[in-house]
mmCIF file of N, CA, C and O in Angstrom:
data_model
loop_
_atom_site.group_PDB
_atom_site.id
_atom_site.type_symbol
_atom_site.label_atom_id
_atom_site.label_comp_id
_atom_site.label_asym_id
_atom_site.label_seq_id
_atom_site.Cartn_x
_atom_site.Cartn_y
_atom_site.Cartn_z
ATOM 1 N N MET A 262 41.093 -7.437 -30.051
ATOM 2 C CA MET A 262 40.973 -7.205 -31.483
ATOM 3 C C MET A 262 40.114 -5.938 -31.705
ATOM 4 O O MET A 262 39.018 -5.826 -31.086
ATOM 5 N N GLU A 263 40.563 -5.104 -32.459
ATOM 6 C CA GLU A 263 39.832 -3.841 -32.837
ATOM 7 C C GLU A 263 38.657 -4.182 -33.663
ATOM 8 O O GLU A 263 38.728 -5.020 -34.567
ATOM 9 N N LYS A 264 37.515 -3.602 -33.397
ATOM 10 C CA LYS A 264 36.357 -3.739 -34.157
ATOM 11 C C LYS A 264 36.207 -2.455 -35.044
ATOM 12 O O LYS A 264 36.176 -1.347 -34.587
ATOM 13 N N LEU A 265 36.098 -2.654 -36.338
ATOM 14 C CA LEU A 265 36.033 -1.580 -37.318
ATOM 15 C C LEU A 265 34.544 -1.046 -37.386
ATOM 16 O O LEU A 265 33.655 -1.945 -37.571
ATOM 17 N N GLU A 266 34.396 0.222 -37.275
ATOM 18 C CA GLU A 266 33.015 0.759 -37.431
ATOM 19 C C GLU A 266 32.780 0.821 -38.974
ATOM 20 O O GLU A 266 33.611 0.521 -39.820
ATOM 21 N N LYS A 267 31.544 1.222 -39.331
ATOM 22 C CA LYS A 267 31.186 1.242 -40.751
ATOM 23 C C LYS A 267 32.077 2.202 -41.527
ATOM 24 O O LYS A 267 32.391 3.321 -41.039
ATOM 25 N N THR A 268 32.614 1.700 -42.670
ATOM 26 C CA THR A 268 33.607 2.452 -43.400
ATOM 27 C C THR A 268 33.476 2.085 -44.921
ATOM 28 O O THR A 268 32.693 1.207 -45.300
ATOM 29 N N ASN A 269 34.331 2.665 -45.706
ATOM 30 C CA ASN A 269 34.448 2.321 -47.097
ATOM 31 C C ASN A 269 35.915 1.946 -47.403
ATOM 32 O O ASN A 269 36.772 2.125 -46.547
ATOM 33 N N LEU A 270 36.135 1.480 -48.656
ATOM 34 C CA LEU A 270 37.422 0.957 -48.993
ATOM 35 C C LEU A 270 38.544 2.004 -48.881
ATOM 36 O O LEU A 270 39.628 1.831 -48.412
ATOM 37 N N LYS A 271 38.231 3.287 -49.357
ATOM 38 C CA LYS A 271 39.208 4.366 -49.336
ATOM 39 C C LYS A 271 39.616 4.635 -47.906
ATOM 40 O O LYS A 271 40.841 4.810 -47.586
ATOM 41 N N GLU A 272 38.637 4.738 -46.969
ATOM 42 C CA GLU A 272 38.961 5.064 -45.559
ATOM 43 C C GLU A 272 39.797 3.886 -44.987
ATOM 44 O O GLU A 272 40.673 4.130 -44.203
ATOM 45 N N LEU A 273 39.420 2.664 -45.314
ATOM 46 C CA LEU A 273 40.070 1.506 -44.794
ATOM 47 C C LEU A 273 41.536 1.491 -45.237
ATOM 48 O O LEU A 273 42.399 1.246 -44.445
ATOM 49 N N GLU A 274 41.751 1.700 -46.521
ATOM 50 C CA GLU A 274 43.083 1.735 -47.032
ATOM 51 C C GLU A 274 43.954 2.784 -46.438
ATOM 52 O O GLU A 274 45.155 2.581 -46.152
ATOM 53 N N ASN A 275 43.385 3.971 -46.139
ATOM 54 C CA ASN A 275 44.134 5.001 -45.353
ATOM 55 C C ASN A 275 44.489 4.550 -43.976
ATOM 56 O O ASN A 275 45.613 4.712 -43.564
ATOM 57 N N LYS A 276 43.599 3.840 -43.312
ATOM 58 C CA LYS A 276 43.851 3.275 -41.965
ATOM 59 C C LYS A 276 44.987 2.247 -41.987
ATOM 60 O O LYS A 276 45.765 2.158 -41.085
ATOM 61 N N LEU A 277 45.044 1.492 -43.071
ATOM 62 C CA LEU A 277 46.044 0.398 -43.157
ATOM 63 C C LEU A 277 47.325 0.792 -43.880
ATOM 64 O O LEU A 277 48.074 -0.102 -44.200
ATOM 65 N N SER A 278 47.565 2.104 -44.070
ATOM 66 C CA SER A 278 48.657 2.532 -44.870
ATOM 67 C C SER A 278 50.095 2.128 -44.337
ATOM 68 O O SER A 278 50.951 2.027 -45.035
ATOM 69 N N LYS A 279 50.119 2.004 -42.985
ATOM 70 C CA LYS A 279 51.409 1.639 -42.457
ATOM 71 C C LYS A 279 51.190 0.426 -41.452
ATOM 72 O O LYS A 279 50.321 0.491 -40.605
ATOM 73 N N GLY A 280 51.932 -0.601 -41.593
ATOM 74 C CA GLY A 280 51.896 -1.772 -40.663
ATOM 75 C C GLY A 280 51.346 -3.030 -41.376
ATOM 76 O O GLY A 280 51.117 -3.031 -42.592
ATOM 77 N N LYS A 281 51.142 -4.042 -40.529
ATOM 78 C CA LYS A 281 50.666 -5.303 -41.039
ATOM 79 C C LYS A 281 49.338 -5.660 -40.306
ATOM 80 O O LYS A 281 49.266 -5.607 -39.109
ATOM 81 N N TYR A 282 48.348 -5.996 -41.133
ATOM 82 C CA TYR A 282 47.012 -6.138 -40.622
ATOM 83 C C TYR A 282 46.404 -7.468 -41.100
ATOM 84 O O TYR A 282 46.601 -7.804 -42.280
ATOM 85 N N VAL A 283 45.622 -8.031 -40.254
ATOM 86 C CA VAL A 283 44.652 -9.176 -40.652
ATOM 87 C C VAL A 283 43.238 -8.666 -40.453
ATOM 88 O O VAL A 283 42.886 -8.258 -39.340
ATOM 89 N N LEU A 284 42.549 -8.608 -41.544
ATOM 90 C CA LEU A 284 41.099 -8.214 -41.425
ATOM 91 C C LEU A 284 40.259 -9.556 -41.365
ATOM 92 O O LEU A 284 40.431 -10.457 -42.160
ATOM 93 N N PHE A 285 39.507 -9.531 -40.265
ATOM 94 C CA PHE A 285 38.654 -10.761 -39.982
ATOM 95 C C PHE A 285 37.206 -10.383 -40.311
ATOM 96 O O PHE A 285 36.593 -9.635 -39.499
ATOM 97 N N PHE A 286 36.653 -10.816 -41.373
ATOM 98 C CA PHE A 286 35.269 -10.517 -41.768
ATOM 99 C C PHE A 286 34.396 -11.590 -41.139
ATOM 100 O O PHE A 286 34.552 -12.761 -41.316
ATOM 101 N N THR A 287 33.319 -11.105 -40.449
ATOM 102 C CA THR A 287 32.533 -12.007 -39.691
ATOM 103 C C THR A 287 31.039 -11.469 -39.568
ATOM 104 O O THR A 287 30.817 -10.355 -40.016
ATOM 105 N N ALA A 288 30.204 -12.198 -38.952
ATOM 106 C CA ALA A 288 28.796 -11.792 -38.627
ATOM 107 C C ALA A 288 28.279 -12.602 -37.403
ATOM 108 O O ALA A 288 28.641 -13.730 -37.343
ATOM 109 N N ASP A 289 27.553 -11.964 -36.567
ATOM 110 C CA ASP A 289 27.030 -12.696 -35.415
ATOM 111 C C ASP A 289 26.202 -13.908 -35.731
ATOM 112 O O ASP A 289 26.208 -14.903 -34.963
ATOM 113 N N TRP A 290 25.451 -13.871 -36.801
ATOM 114 C CA TRP A 290 24.524 -14.925 -37.165
ATOM 115 C C TRP A 290 25.216 -16.138 -37.870
ATOM 116 O O TRP A 290 24.632 -17.178 -38.007
ATOM 117 N N CYS A 291 26.515 -15.951 -38.198
ATOM 118 C CA CYS A 291 27.235 -16.936 -39.082
ATOM 119 C C CYS A 291 27.723 -18.124 -38.158
ATOM 120 O O CYS A 291 28.620 -17.885 -37.326
ATOM 121 N N PRO A 292 27.289 -19.347 -38.363
ATOM 122 C CA PRO A 292 27.763 -20.453 -37.608
ATOM 123 C C PRO A 292 29.215 -20.749 -37.772
ATOM 124 O O PRO A 292 29.929 -21.161 -36.873
ATOM 125 N N ASP A 293 29.738 -20.603 -39.013
ATOM 126 C CA ASP A 293 31.121 -20.855 -39.238
ATOM 127 C C ASP A 293 32.013 -19.765 -38.586
ATOM 128 O O ASP A 293 33.139 -20.026 -38.136
ATOM 129 N N CYS A 294 31.517 -18.547 -38.499
ATOM 130 C CA CYS A 294 32.240 -17.500 -37.789
ATOM 131 C C CYS A 294 32.256 -17.783 -36.241
ATOM 132 O O CYS A 294 33.284 -17.627 -35.642
ATOM 133 N N ARG A 295 31.114 -18.366 -35.748
ATOM 134 C CA ARG A 295 31.096 -18.650 -34.313
ATOM 135 C C ARG A 295 32.052 -19.835 -34.070
ATOM 136 O O ARG A 295 32.625 -19.955 -32.987
ATOM 137 N N PHE A 296 32.207 -20.682 -35.029
ATOM 138 C CA PHE A 296 33.116 -21.842 -34.908
ATOM 139 C C PHE A 296 34.557 -21.346 -34.697
ATOM 140 O O PHE A 296 35.238 -21.880 -33.812
ATOM 141 N N ILE A 297 35.048 -20.382 -35.447
ATOM 142 C CA ILE A 297 36.460 -19.912 -35.438
ATOM 143 C C ILE A 297 36.706 -18.908 -34.329
ATOM 144 O O ILE A 297 37.792 -18.785 -33.796
ATOM 145 N N LYS A 298 35.618 -18.194 -33.892
ATOM 146 C CA LYS A 298 35.751 -17.171 -32.932
ATOM 147 C C LYS A 298 36.551 -17.506 -31.665
ATOM 148 O O LYS A 298 37.413 -16.686 -31.206
ATOM 149 N N PRO A 299 36.309 -18.610 -31.003
ATOM 150 C CA PRO A 299 37.065 -18.971 -29.803
ATOM 151 C C PRO A 299 38.592 -19.085 -29.981
ATOM 152 O O PRO A 299 39.315 -18.849 -29.072
ATOM 153 N N ALA A 300 39.013 -19.396 -31.174
ATOM 154 C CA ALA A 300 40.432 -19.573 -31.494
ATOM 155 C C ALA A 300 41.072 -18.269 -31.853
ATOM 156 O O ALA A 300 42.294 -18.144 -31.862
ATOM 157 N N MET A 301 40.254 -17.259 -32.029
ATOM 158 C CA MET A 301 40.892 -15.990 -32.615
ATOM 159 C C MET A 301 41.795 -15.327 -31.622
ATOM 160 O O MET A 301 42.873 -14.783 -32.017
ATOM 161 N N SER A 302 41.530 -15.374 -30.294
ATOM 162 C CA SER A 302 42.430 -14.732 -29.364
ATOM 163 C C SER A 302 43.824 -15.476 -29.308
ATOM 164 O O SER A 302 44.835 -14.815 -29.257
ATOM 165 N N GLU A 303 43.801 -16.769 -29.487
ATOM 166 C CA GLU A 303 45.062 -17.528 -29.523
ATOM 167 C C GLU A 303 45.836 -17.200 -30.868
ATOM 168 O O GLU A 303 47.071 -16.990 -30.867
ATOM 169 N N ILE A 304 45.112 -17.077 -31.908
ATOM 170 C CA ILE A 304 45.705 -16.796 -33.216
ATOM 171 C C ILE A 304 46.332 -15.393 -33.130
ATOM 172 O O ILE A 304 47.453 -15.152 -33.610
ATOM 173 N N GLU A 305 45.602 -14.489 -32.563
ATOM 174 C CA GLU A 305 46.065 -13.147 -32.420
ATOM 175 C C GLU A 305 47.326 -13.046 -31.654
ATOM 176 O O GLU A 305 48.257 -12.312 -31.969
ATOM 177 N N GLU A 306 47.367 -13.809 -30.553
ATOM 178 C CA GLU A 306 48.591 -13.867 -29.704
ATOM 179 C C GLU A 306 49.824 -14.418 -30.472
ATOM 180 O O GLU A 306 50.863 -13.937 -30.398
ATOM 181 N N GLU A 307 49.471 -15.585 -31.180
ATOM 182 C CA GLU A 307 50.620 -16.251 -31.869
ATOM 183 C C GLU A 307 51.171 -15.366 -33.037
ATOM 184 O O GLU A 307 52.339 -15.538 -33.421
ATOM 185 N N TYR A 308 50.356 -14.497 -33.622
ATOM 186 C CA TYR A 308 50.760 -13.711 -34.778
ATOM 187 C C TYR A 308 50.697 -12.239 -34.349
ATOM 188 O O TYR A 308 50.103 -11.358 -35.039
ATOM 189 N N SER A 309 51.420 -11.893 -33.321
ATOM 190 C CA SER A 309 51.384 -10.564 -32.720
ATOM 191 C C SER A 309 52.041 -9.477 -33.629
ATOM 192 O O SER A 309 51.919 -8.319 -33.346
ATOM 193 N N GLU A 310 52.759 -9.939 -34.720
ATOM 194 C CA GLU A 310 53.281 -8.961 -35.618
ATOM 195 C C GLU A 310 52.220 -8.289 -36.417
ATOM 196 O O GLU A 310 52.500 -7.260 -37.143
ATOM 197 N N PHE A 311 51.021 -8.854 -36.409
ATOM 198 C CA PHE A 311 49.879 -8.279 -37.132
ATOM 199 C C PHE A 311 48.917 -7.579 -36.165
ATOM 200 O O PHE A 311 48.791 -8.098 -35.027
ATOM 201 N N ASP A 312 48.279 -6.554 -36.634
ATOM 202 C CA ASP A 312 47.165 -5.975 -35.957
ATOM 203 C C ASP A 312 45.859 -6.615 -36.547
ATOM 204 O O ASP A 312 45.784 -6.604 -37.785
ATOM 205 N N PHE A 313 45.064 -7.173 -35.708
ATOM 206 C CA PHE A 313 43.824 -7.792 -36.173
ATOM 207 C C PHE A 313 42.648 -6.869 -36.045
ATOM 208 O O PHE A 313 42.496 -6.081 -35.053
ATOM 209 N N ILE A 314 41.880 -6.738 -37.090
ATOM 210 C CA ILE A 314 40.673 -5.966 -37.154
ATOM 211 C C ILE A 314 39.470 -6.790 -37.523
ATOM 212 O O ILE A 314 39.463 -7.456 -38.524
ATOM 213 N N LYS A 315 38.479 -6.736 -36.631
ATOM 214 C CA LYS A 315 37.253 -7.481 -36.891
ATOM 215 C C LYS A 315 36.292 -6.563 -37.630
ATOM 216 O O LYS A 315 36.099 -5.433 -37.267
ATOM 217 N N ILE A 316 35.795 -7.096 -38.736
ATOM 218 C CA ILE A 316 34.811 -6.256 -39.621
ATOM 219 C C ILE A 316 33.493 -7.028 -39.637
ATOM 220 O O ILE A 316 33.465 -8.165 -40.201
ATOM 221 N N ASP A 317 32.434 -6.397 -39.134
ATOM 222 C CA ASP A 317 31.152 -7.019 -39.210
ATOM 223 C C ASP A 317 30.631 -6.865 -40.646
ATOM 224 O O ASP A 317 30.437 -5.753 -41.189
ATOM 225 N N ARG A 318 30.328 -8.002 -41.259
ATOM 226 C CA ARG A 318 29.896 -8.018 -42.643
ATOM 227 C C ARG A 318 28.580 -7.252 -42.867
ATOM 228 O O ARG A 318 28.438 -6.511 -43.765
ATOM 229 N N ASP A 319 27.660 -7.389 -41.892
ATOM 230 C CA ASP A 319 26.386 -6.715 -42.085
ATOM 231 C C ASP A 319 26.448 -5.212 -41.905
ATOM 232 O O ASP A 319 25.767 -4.472 -42.557
ATOM 233 N N GLU A 320 27.356 -4.715 -41.062
ATOM 234 C CA GLU A 320 27.576 -3.286 -40.911
ATOM 235 C C GLU A 320 28.359 -2.709 -42.118
ATOM 236 O O GLU A 320 28.290 -1.484 -42.318
ATOM 237 N N ASN A 321 29.122 -3.517 -42.771
ATOM 238 C CA ASN A 321 29.995 -3.045 -43.847
ATOM 239 C C ASN A 321 29.717 -3.821 -45.165
ATOM 240 O O ASN A 321 30.619 -4.201 -45.848
ATOM 241 N N ILE A 322 28.458 -3.920 -45.460
ATOM 242 C CA ILE A 322 28.108 -4.678 -46.715
ATOM 243 C C ILE A 322 28.677 -4.048 -47.974
ATOM 244 O O ILE A 322 29.127 -4.724 -48.928
ATOM 245 N N GLU A 323 28.748 -2.728 -47.990
ATOM 246 C CA GLU A 323 29.247 -2.002 -49.136
ATOM 247 C C GLU A 323 30.811 -2.278 -49.263
ATOM 248 O O GLU A 323 31.340 -2.499 -50.405
ATOM 249 N N LEU A 324 31.474 -2.234 -48.103
ATOM 250 C CA LEU A 324 32.894 -2.534 -48.125
ATOM 251 C C LEU A 324 33.182 -3.924 -48.609
ATOM 252 O O LEU A 324 34.086 -4.174 -49.401
ATOM 253 N N CYS A 325 32.375 -4.895 -48.102
ATOM 254 C CA CYS A 325 32.548 -6.315 -48.536
ATOM 255 C C CYS A 325 32.320 -6.420 -50.044
ATOM 256 O O CYS A 325 33.021 -7.142 -50.665
ATOM 257 N N ASP A 326 31.362 -5.716 -50.556
ATOM 258 C CA ASP A 326 31.081 -5.711 -52.003
ATOM 259 C C ASP A 326 32.285 -5.119 -52.734
ATOM 260 O O ASP A 326 32.812 -5.679 -53.724
ATOM 261 N N GLU A 327 32.862 -3.956 -52.241
ATOM 262 C CA GLU A 327 33.992 -3.328 -52.893
ATOM 263 C C GLU A 327 35.223 -4.273 -52.897
ATOM 264 O O GLU A 327 36.075 -4.244 -53.801
ATOM 265 N N MET A 328 35.320 -5.104 -51.858
ATOM 266 C CA MET A 328 36.492 -5.965 -51.745
ATOM 267 C C MET A 328 36.190 -7.403 -52.218
ATOM 268 O O MET A 328 37.102 -8.208 -52.073
ATOM 269 N N SER A 329 35.024 -7.576 -52.727
ATOM 270 C CA SER A 329 34.660 -8.955 -53.165
ATOM 271 C C SER A 329 34.716 -10.049 -52.148
ATOM 272 O O SER A 329 35.211 -11.114 -52.372
ATOM 273 N N ILE A 330 34.272 -9.700 -50.967
ATOM 274 C CA ILE A 330 34.188 -10.675 -49.876
ATOM 275 C C ILE A 330 32.863 -11.293 -49.928
ATOM 276 O O ILE A 330 31.796 -10.696 -49.572
ATOM 277 N N MET A 331 32.793 -12.541 -50.429
ATOM 278 C CA MET A 331 31.494 -13.204 -50.718
ATOM 279 C C MET A 331 31.132 -14.161 -49.545
ATOM 280 O O MET A 331 29.968 -14.471 -49.364
ATOM 281 N N GLY A 332 32.142 -14.716 -48.992
ATOM 282 C CA GLY A 332 31.881 -15.764 -47.905
ATOM 283 C C GLY A 332 32.487 -15.315 -46.575
ATOM 284 O O GLY A 332 33.524 -14.537 -46.619
ATOM 285 N N ILE A 333 31.928 -15.697 -45.520
ATOM 286 C CA ILE A 333 32.478 -15.407 -44.223
ATOM 287 C C ILE A 333 32.511 -16.749 -43.397
ATOM 288 O O ILE A 333 31.695 -17.597 -43.641
ATOM 289 N N PRO A 334 33.440 -16.829 -42.489
ATOM 290 C CA PRO A 334 34.496 -15.946 -42.115
ATOM 291 C C PRO A 334 35.556 -15.827 -43.245
ATOM 292 O O PRO A 334 35.793 -16.836 -43.887
ATOM 293 N N SER A 335 36.080 -14.657 -43.366
ATOM 294 C CA SER A 335 37.172 -14.488 -44.332
ATOM 295 C C SER A 335 38.294 -13.681 -43.703
ATOM 296 O O SER A 335 38.019 -12.844 -42.734
ATOM 297 N N PHE A 336 39.533 -13.878 -44.240
ATOM 298 C CA PHE A 336 40.674 -13.225 -43.679
ATOM 299 C C PHE A 336 41.438 -12.551 -44.842
ATOM 300 O O PHE A 336 41.648 -13.184 -45.891
ATOM 301 N N VAL A 337 41.802 -11.266 -44.651
ATOM 302 C CA VAL A 337 42.524 -10.538 -45.710
ATOM 303 C C VAL A 337 43.743 -9.873 -44.995
ATOM 304 O O VAL A 337 43.535 -9.219 -44.054
ATOM 305 N N VAL A 338 44.881 -10.029 -45.598
ATOM 306 C CA VAL A 338 46.129 -9.482 -45.003
ATOM 307 C C VAL A 338 46.574 -8.246 -45.845
ATOM 308 O O VAL A 338 46.641 -8.381 -47.066
ATOM 309 N N PHE A 339 46.841 -7.218 -45.183
ATOM 310 C CA PHE A 339 47.349 -5.973 -45.747
ATOM 311 C C PHE A 339 48.754 -5.669 -45.127
ATOM 312 O O PHE A 339 48.952 -5.887 -43.873
ATOM 313 N N LYS A 340 49.746 -5.281 -45.939
ATOM 314 C CA LYS A 340 51.012 -4.799 -45.482
ATOM 315 C C LYS A 340 51.254 -3.404 -46.130
ATOM 316 O O LYS A 340 51.202 -3.314 -47.301
ATOM 317 N N ASN A 341 51.439 -2.371 -45.197
ATOM 318 C CA ASN A 341 51.702 -1.052 -45.657
ATOM 319 C C ASN A 341 50.723 -0.575 -46.801
ATOM 320 O O ASN A 341 51.119 -0.077 -47.786
ATOM 321 N N GLY A 342 49.486 -0.816 -46.575
ATOM 322 C CA GLY A 342 48.363 -0.284 -47.325
ATOM 323 C C GLY A 342 48.107 -1.173 -48.601
ATOM 324 O O GLY A 342 47.134 -0.869 -49.342
ATOM 325 N N GLN A 343 48.799 -2.242 -48.794
ATOM 326 C CA GLN A 343 48.540 -3.148 -49.949
ATOM 327 C C GLN A 343 48.030 -4.462 -49.546
ATOM 328 O O GLN A 343 48.556 -5.113 -48.653
ATOM 329 N N GLU A 344 46.979 -4.949 -50.227
ATOM 330 C CA GLU A 344 46.508 -6.285 -49.897
ATOM 331 C C GLU A 344 47.578 -7.280 -50.490
ATOM 332 O O GLU A 344 48.030 -7.166 -51.622
ATOM 333 N N VAL A 345 47.998 -8.263 -49.599
ATOM 334 C CA VAL A 345 48.989 -9.190 -50.007
ATOM 335 C C VAL A 345 48.452 -10.608 -50.177
ATOM 336 O O VAL A 345 49.024 -11.381 -50.946
ATOM 337 N N SER A 346 47.409 -10.909 -49.469
ATOM 338 C CA SER A 346 46.829 -12.245 -49.576
ATOM 339 C C SER A 346 45.384 -12.271 -48.910
ATOM 340 O O SER A 346 45.088 -11.398 -48.111
ATOM 341 N N ARG A 347 44.646 -13.246 -49.312
ATOM 342 C CA ARG A 347 43.352 -13.488 -48.711
ATOM 343 C C ARG A 347 43.040 -14.903 -48.570
ATOM 344 O O ARG A 347 43.407 -15.755 -49.390
ATOM 345 N N PHE A 348 42.242 -15.243 -47.534
ATOM 346 C CA PHE A 348 41.727 -16.616 -47.290
ATOM 347 C C PHE A 348 40.187 -16.334 -47.198
ATOM 348 O O PHE A 348 39.656 -16.090 -46.211
ATOM 349 N N VAL A 349 39.593 -16.415 -48.434
ATOM 350 C CA VAL A 349 38.212 -16.098 -48.625
ATOM 351 C C VAL A 349 37.511 -17.251 -49.334
ATOM 352 O O VAL A 349 37.861 -17.557 -50.438
ATOM 353 N N ASN A 350 36.588 -17.879 -48.657
ATOM 354 C CA ASN A 350 35.717 -18.902 -49.340
ATOM 355 C C ASN A 350 34.477 -19.090 -48.413
ATOM 356 O O ASN A 350 34.354 -18.413 -47.418
ATOM 357 N N LYS A 351 33.653 -20.016 -48.875
ATOM 358 C CA LYS A 351 32.405 -20.148 -48.092
ATOM 359 C C LYS A 351 32.534 -21.356 -47.053
ATOM 360 O O LYS A 351 31.529 -21.762 -46.528
ATOM 361 N N GLU A 352 33.767 -21.814 -46.875
ATOM 362 C CA GLU A 352 33.927 -23.025 -46.062
ATOM 363 C C GLU A 352 34.185 -22.628 -44.571
ATOM 364 O O GLU A 352 34.707 -21.580 -44.325
ATOM 365 N N ARG A 353 33.879 -23.553 -43.697
ATOM 366 C CA ARG A 353 34.293 -23.424 -42.284
ATOM 367 C C ARG A 353 35.798 -23.480 -42.241
ATOM 368 O O ARG A 353 36.413 -24.285 -42.914
ATOM 369 N N LYS A 354 36.374 -22.600 -41.439
ATOM 370 C CA LYS A 354 37.849 -22.524 -41.355
ATOM 371 C C LYS A 354 38.261 -23.015 -39.923
ATOM 372 O O LYS A 354 37.675 -22.574 -38.928
ATOM 373 N N THR A 355 39.301 -23.804 -39.899
ATOM 374 C CA THR A 355 39.831 -24.281 -38.572
ATOM 375 C C THR A 355 40.993 -23.413 -38.144
ATOM 376 O O THR A 355 41.542 -22.693 -38.948
ATOM 377 N N LYS A 356 41.352 -23.495 -36.912
ATOM 378 C CA LYS A 356 42.471 -22.741 -36.348
ATOM 379 C C LYS A 356 43.742 -23.075 -37.126
ATOM 380 O O LYS A 356 44.491 -22.213 -37.529
ATOM 381 N N GLN A 357 43.933 -24.377 -37.456
ATOM 382 C CA GLN A 357 45.143 -24.794 -38.181
ATOM 383 C C GLN A 357 45.115 -24.230 -39.628
ATOM 384 O O GLN A 357 46.187 -23.812 -40.064
ATOM 385 N N GLU A 358 44.039 -24.084 -40.222
ATOM 386 C CA GLU A 358 43.975 -23.572 -41.611
ATOM 387 C C GLU A 358 44.299 -22.059 -41.561
ATOM 388 O O GLU A 358 45.003 -21.594 -42.420
ATOM 389 N N VAL A 359 43.760 -21.361 -40.572
ATOM 390 C CA VAL A 359 44.097 -19.904 -40.477
ATOM 391 C C VAL A 359 45.552 -19.675 -40.205
ATOM 392 O O VAL A 359 46.176 -18.872 -40.762
ATOM 393 N N GLU A 360 46.137 -20.545 -39.310
ATOM 394 C CA GLU A 360 47.557 -20.444 -38.963
ATOM 395 C C GLU A 360 48.378 -20.767 -40.224
ATOM 396 O O GLU A 360 49.336 -20.017 -40.472
ATOM 397 N N LYS A 361 48.014 -21.759 -41.007
ATOM 398 C CA LYS A 361 48.795 -22.054 -42.199
ATOM 399 C C LYS A 361 48.720 -20.853 -43.204
ATOM 400 O O LYS A 361 49.736 -20.488 -43.805
ATOM 401 N N PHE A 362 47.578 -20.305 -43.299
ATOM 402 C CA PHE A 362 47.388 -19.087 -44.140
ATOM 403 C C PHE A 362 48.349 -17.956 -43.666
ATOM 404 O O PHE A 362 49.041 -17.363 -44.425
ATOM 405 N N LEU A 363 48.260 -17.665 -42.361
ATOM 406 C CA LEU A 363 49.087 -16.572 -41.847
ATOM 407 C C LEU A 363 50.619 -16.899 -41.924
ATOM 408 O O LEU A 363 51.447 -15.975 -42.229
ATOM 409 N N ASP A 364 50.986 -18.170 -41.789
ATOM 410 C CA ASP A 364 52.342 -18.564 -41.950
ATOM 411 C C ASP A 364 52.837 -18.246 -43.387
ATOM 412 O O ASP A 364 54.007 -17.873 -43.614
ATOM 413 N N SER A 365 51.966 -18.381 -44.355
ATOM 414 C CA SER A 365 52.299 -18.179 -45.733
ATOM 415 C C SER A 365 52.481 -16.715 -46.069
ATOM 416 O O SER A 365 53.067 -16.418 -47.145
ATOM 417 N N VAL A 366 52.080 -15.769 -45.246
ATOM 418 C CA VAL A 366 52.186 -14.348 -45.585
ATOM 419 C C VAL A 366 53.089 -13.548 -44.586
ATOM 420 O O VAL A 366 53.159 -12.381 -44.686
ATOM 421 N N LYS A 367 53.745 -14.270 -43.718
ATOM 422 C CA LYS A 367 54.525 -13.609 -42.721
ATOM 423 C C LYS A 367 55.604 -12.700 -43.253
ATOM 424 O O LYS A 367 56.136 -12.927 -44.279
#
């Protein structure tokens, strides 16, 4: 999974202009992020049509603000530069919930 360096929304949208992406917003201190992290490699394998990008919330606090990412872990799907869906809340997410979300946006 690619780790995104500090960026802003305009630069991110340029990066995502072609292709299908899943943005995984996380932070090292977040217990719910640590809960889902072990499943992420399996999820990434199962949904290989997407490029997965890990975004550290603390390094990209302005980006999270621009995108209204209030809770982590959060998942945002982009296709050809456009946001198509998001799974964003303050709840712990299971592997099955993430897979159901990704199935809904294939």
